[in-house]
Amino acid sequence: YDTIAFDVFAMVCDDAVLRGGEPVLVGTTLDVKSLGTDQKFLPIIRELAEGYVRAAEAANVAIVNGEIAQMGSHMAGYGEFPFHWGAACVWFARKDKLLTGSEPKPGDAVVVLKEEGFRCNGWSLVRSIFADAHGERWHEAKFGDSTLGMAALTPSVIYSRFVVGLHGGFATEGVSPLHGVAHVTGGGIPEKLERALRPSKLGARLYDLFEPPEVMAYSQKLGNVSDRDAYRAWNMGQGMALITPDPDAVLAHAKEKGVSAKLAGEIVKEPKLTIVSRGGEKHGQELVYDLR
């Protein structure tokens, strides 16, 4: 339970940088079925709290509240302690530094940041695939040196602190110009990069993406999911894509901060997204998506 806060914070803090903002404050509500009348569930709460502090530090934000609500029969899920953890983030930005969507230009580079887990998305498909193959207790199935459940729960990388360092955030100067940011969550690269490029009516060609994490590749193979659908359901190894005219500066900053990043492609005039697949079905072949 001590890594779950990283997923919670990544989903709100990393959305804050999409328009050039800097996340500052986070508040959450933890909905549980019941805390019980003894200390049975206290170790779980303690693990959640420990991760809470570490995730806030990683995102460089302050926690302003942490409500716990006992929902009784309204809360359902697996095990004795099902819960729902929701968060909200307050971010600040300077008007003259906002990313409006008009900044991308043909020839700009696309730098992707590596992700080792599912990043909270595509879980309905993941659960369905793993339950069909391994049963309801699929999380206990052996996977490598651990279990399938632990592999699936690989915590999200929080990128916001790194991205704020690039564009400067609210109060500091940045080290590299950014023309766009795509947070690769639900809908995958096709949907999220399309949002970043929609105002400019441009497209992208991504020819050197990261390979998908082992557990994601296993899920794709086990569920017979096409590469085209996999790139729409999951991040396939990259949790964020940065559009920049100066990829060398971005990559140098990534190396300095210990962030796994690579030059993956470029922005093109034609409003289409071309992905050279790293999936298990058509590895090395082109997938083409029309961008609206």
PDB file of N, CA, C and O in Angstrom, residues 18 20 50 56 58 65 77 88 94 125 131 134 142 149 163 183 201-202 204 210 217 228 234 257 260 269-270 285:
ATOM      1  N   LEU A  18       0.418  20.457 -17.988  1.00  0.00           N
ATOM      2  CA  LEU A  18       0.025  20.417 -19.397  1.00  0.00           C
ATOM      3  C   LEU A  18      -0.109  21.803 -20.007  1.00  0.00           C
ATOM      4  O   LEU A  18       0.104  21.979 -21.204  1.00  0.00           O
ATOM      5  N   GLY A  20       1.501  24.528 -18.677  1.00  0.00           N
ATOM      6  CA  GLY A  20       2.575  25.372 -18.170  1.00  0.00           C
ATOM      7  C   GLY A  20       2.422  25.754 -16.719  1.00  0.00           C
ATOM      8  O   GLY A  20       3.042  26.705 -16.251  1.00  0.00           O
ATOM      9  N   GLU A  50       2.567   6.702   4.720  1.00  0.00           N
ATOM     10  CA  GLU A  50       3.994   6.771   4.436  1.00  0.00           C
ATOM     11  C   GLU A  50       4.244   7.090   2.964  1.00  0.00           C
ATOM     12  O   GLU A  50       5.100   7.909   2.621  1.00  0.00           O
ATOM     13  N   ALA A  56       4.333  13.319  -2.010  1.00  0.00           N
ATOM     14  CA  ALA A  56       4.272  14.781  -1.937  1.00  0.00           C
ATOM     15  C   ALA A  56       5.661  15.381  -2.118  1.00  0.00           C
ATOM     16  O   ALA A  56       5.833  16.403  -2.797  1.00  0.00           O
ATOM     17  N   ALA A  58       8.144  13.965  -3.765  1.00  0.00           N
ATOM     18  CA  ALA A  58       8.547  13.745  -5.151  1.00  0.00           C
ATOM     19  C   ALA A  58       7.908  14.774  -6.081  1.00  0.00           C
ATOM     20  O   ALA A  58       8.519  15.211  -7.059  1.00  0.00           O
ATOM     21  N   ASN A  65      -4.943  18.818   3.085  1.00  0.00           N
ATOM     22  CA  ASN A  65      -5.932  18.090   3.896  1.00  0.00           C
ATOM     23  C   ASN A  65      -5.898  16.617   3.518  1.00  0.00           C
ATOM     24  O   ASN A  65      -5.281  16.241   2.508  1.00  0.00           O
ATOM     25  N   GLY A  77     -15.636  -3.780  -3.275  1.00  0.00           N
ATOM     26  CA  GLY A  77     -14.367  -4.084  -3.917  1.00  0.00           C
ATOM     27  C   GLY A  77     -13.756  -5.330  -3.339  1.00  0.00           C
ATOM     28  O   GLY A  77     -14.326  -5.982  -2.458  1.00  0.00           O
ATOM     29  N   ALA A  88      -7.400  16.268  -5.466  1.00  0.00           N
ATOM     30  CA  ALA A  88      -7.522  17.507  -6.237  1.00  0.00           C
ATOM     31  C   ALA A  88      -6.224  18.290  -6.067  1.00  0.00           C
ATOM     32  O   ALA A  88      -5.592  18.233  -5.007  1.00  0.00           O
ATOM     33  N   ARG A  94       2.043  31.715 -14.605  1.00  0.00           N
ATOM     34  CA  ARG A  94       2.067  33.087 -15.102  1.00  0.00           C
ATOM     35  C   ARG A  94       1.443  33.106 -16.496  1.00  0.00           C
ATOM     36  O   ARG A  94       1.727  32.247 -17.329  1.00  0.00           O
ATOM     37  N   LEU A 125      -9.416  -3.466 -18.503  1.00  0.00           N
ATOM     38  CA  LEU A 125      -8.913  -4.455 -19.453  1.00  0.00           C
ATOM     39  C   LEU A 125      -7.893  -5.374 -18.789  1.00  0.00           C
ATOM     40  O   LEU A 125      -7.934  -6.602 -18.982  1.00  0.00           O
ATOM     41  N   ALA A 131      -7.830 -11.998 -14.893  1.00  0.00           N
ATOM     42  CA  ALA A 131      -8.817 -12.845 -14.213  1.00  0.00           C
ATOM     43  C   ALA A 131      -9.223 -14.017 -15.092  1.00  0.00           C
ATOM     44  O   ALA A 131      -9.410 -15.137 -14.607  1.00  0.00           O
ATOM     45  N   HIS A 134      -6.008 -16.326 -14.895  1.00  0.00           N
ATOM     46  CA  HIS A 134      -5.499 -16.805 -13.610  1.00  0.00           C
ATOM     47  C   HIS A 134      -6.558 -16.894 -12.515  1.00  0.00           C
ATOM     48  O   HIS A 134      -6.239 -17.299 -11.397  1.00  0.00           O
ATOM     49  N   LYS A 142       2.494 -16.199  -9.747  1.00  0.00           N
ATOM     50  CA  LYS A 142       3.918 -15.895  -9.813  1.00  0.00           C
ATOM     51  C   LYS A 142       4.234 -15.181 -11.120  1.00  0.00           C
ATOM     52  O   LYS A 142       3.752 -15.554 -12.192  1.00  0.00           O
ATOM     53  N   GLY A 149       0.436  -9.396  -9.158  1.00  0.00           N
ATOM     54  CA  GLY A 149      -0.151  -8.236  -8.495  1.00  0.00           C
ATOM     55  C   GLY A 149       0.873  -7.156  -8.217  1.00  0.00           C
ATOM     56  O   GLY A 149       0.628  -5.966  -8.459  1.00  0.00           O
ATOM     57  N   VAL A 163       9.354  18.540 -15.080  1.00  0.00           N
ATOM     58  CA  VAL A 163       8.826  19.406 -16.140  1.00  0.00           C
ATOM     59  C   VAL A 163       8.806  20.866 -15.692  1.00  0.00           C
ATOM     60  O   VAL A 163       9.131  21.770 -16.473  1.00  0.00           O
ATOM     61  N   HIS A 183       0.342  14.212 -21.240  1.00  0.00           N
ATOM     62  CA  HIS A 183       0.396  13.271 -20.130  1.00  0.00           C
ATOM     63  C   HIS A 183      -0.284  11.988 -20.597  1.00  0.00           C
ATOM     64  O   HIS A 183      -1.501  11.965 -20.781  1.00  0.00           O
ATOM     65  N   LYS A 201      -3.316  21.916 -35.372  1.00  0.00           N
ATOM     66  CA  LYS A 201      -3.696  21.057 -36.498  1.00  0.00           C
ATOM     67  C   LYS A 201      -2.473  20.393 -37.142  1.00  0.00           C
ATOM     68  O   LYS A 201      -2.423  20.194 -38.353  1.00  0.00           O
ATOM     69  N   LEU A 202      -1.520  20.044 -36.293  1.00  0.00           N
ATOM     70  CA  LEU A 202      -0.321  19.355 -36.761  1.00  0.00           C
ATOM     71  C   LEU A 202      -0.379  17.888 -36.369  1.00  0.00           C
ATOM     72  O   LEU A 202      -1.309  17.440 -35.707  1.00  0.00           O
ATOM     73  N   ALA A 204       2.371  14.105 -35.749  1.00  0.00           N
ATOM     74  CA  ALA A 204       3.659  13.683 -35.214  1.00  0.00           C
ATOM     75  C   ALA A 204       4.047  12.324 -35.777  1.00  0.00           C
ATOM     76  O   ALA A 204       3.186  11.502 -36.109  1.00  0.00           O
ATOM     77  N   PHE A 210      10.009   4.019 -26.167  1.00  0.00           N
ATOM     78  CA  PHE A 210      10.447   2.997 -25.219  1.00  0.00           C
ATOM     79  C   PHE A 210       9.636   1.716 -25.434  1.00  0.00           C
ATOM     80  O   PHE A 210       8.498   1.756 -25.897  1.00  0.00           O
ATOM     81  N   ALA A 217       3.499  -5.957 -21.652  1.00  0.00           N
ATOM     82  CA  ALA A 217       3.675  -6.824 -22.807  1.00  0.00           C
ATOM     83  C   ALA A 217       3.015  -8.185 -22.558  1.00  0.00           C
ATOM     84  O   ALA A 217       2.397  -8.770 -23.458  1.00  0.00           O
ATOM     85  N   ARG A 228      -2.484  -1.691 -32.120  1.00  0.00           N
ATOM     86  CA  ARG A 228      -3.271  -0.470 -32.297  1.00  0.00           C
ATOM     87  C   ARG A 228      -4.137  -0.188 -31.057  1.00  0.00           C
ATOM     88  O   ARG A 228      -4.197   0.937 -30.577  1.00  0.00           O
ATOM     89  N   TRP A 234      -3.133   1.707 -23.119  1.00  0.00           N
ATOM     90  CA  TRP A 234      -2.042   1.833 -22.152  1.00  0.00           C
ATOM     91  C   TRP A 234      -0.992   2.824 -22.637  1.00  0.00           C
ATOM     92  O   TRP A 234      -0.983   3.238 -23.800  1.00  0.00           O
ATOM     93  N   LYS A 257      18.850  15.058 -13.717  1.00  0.00           N
ATOM     94  CA  LYS A 257      17.861  14.774 -12.682  1.00  0.00           C
ATOM     95  C   LYS A 257      17.552  13.287 -12.534  1.00  0.00           C
ATOM     96  O   LYS A 257      16.716  12.908 -11.719  1.00  0.00           O
ATOM     97  N   SER A 260      14.572   9.032 -16.964  1.00  0.00           N
ATOM     98  CA  SER A 260      14.785   8.279 -18.199  1.00  0.00           C
ATOM     99  C   SER A 260      14.004   8.932 -19.336  1.00  0.00           C
ATOM    100  O   SER A 260      12.769   8.974 -19.304  1.00  0.00           O
ATOM    101  N   LYS A 269       3.686  18.365 -40.463  1.00  0.00           N
ATOM    102  CA  LYS A 269       2.578  19.208 -40.935  1.00  0.00           C
ATOM    103  C   LYS A 269       1.272  18.435 -41.073  1.00  0.00           C
ATOM    104  O   LYS A 269       0.195  18.959 -40.780  1.00  0.00           O
ATOM    105  N   GLU A 270       1.345  17.191 -41.558  1.00  0.00           N
ATOM    106  CA  GLU A 270       0.129  16.421 -41.799  1.00  0.00           C
ATOM    107  C   GLU A 270      -0.511  16.017 -40.476  1.00  0.00           C
ATOM    108  O   GLU A 270       0.175  15.500 -39.589  1.00  0.00           O
ATOM    109  N   GLN A 285       6.582  -2.126 -37.059  1.00  0.00           N
ATOM    110  CA  GLN A 285       5.719  -1.666 -38.143  1.00  0.00           C
ATOM    111  C   GLN A 285       5.014  -0.366 -37.743  1.00  0.00           C
ATOM    112  O   GLN A 285       4.867  -0.054 -36.578  1.00  0.00           O
TER     113      GLN A 285
END
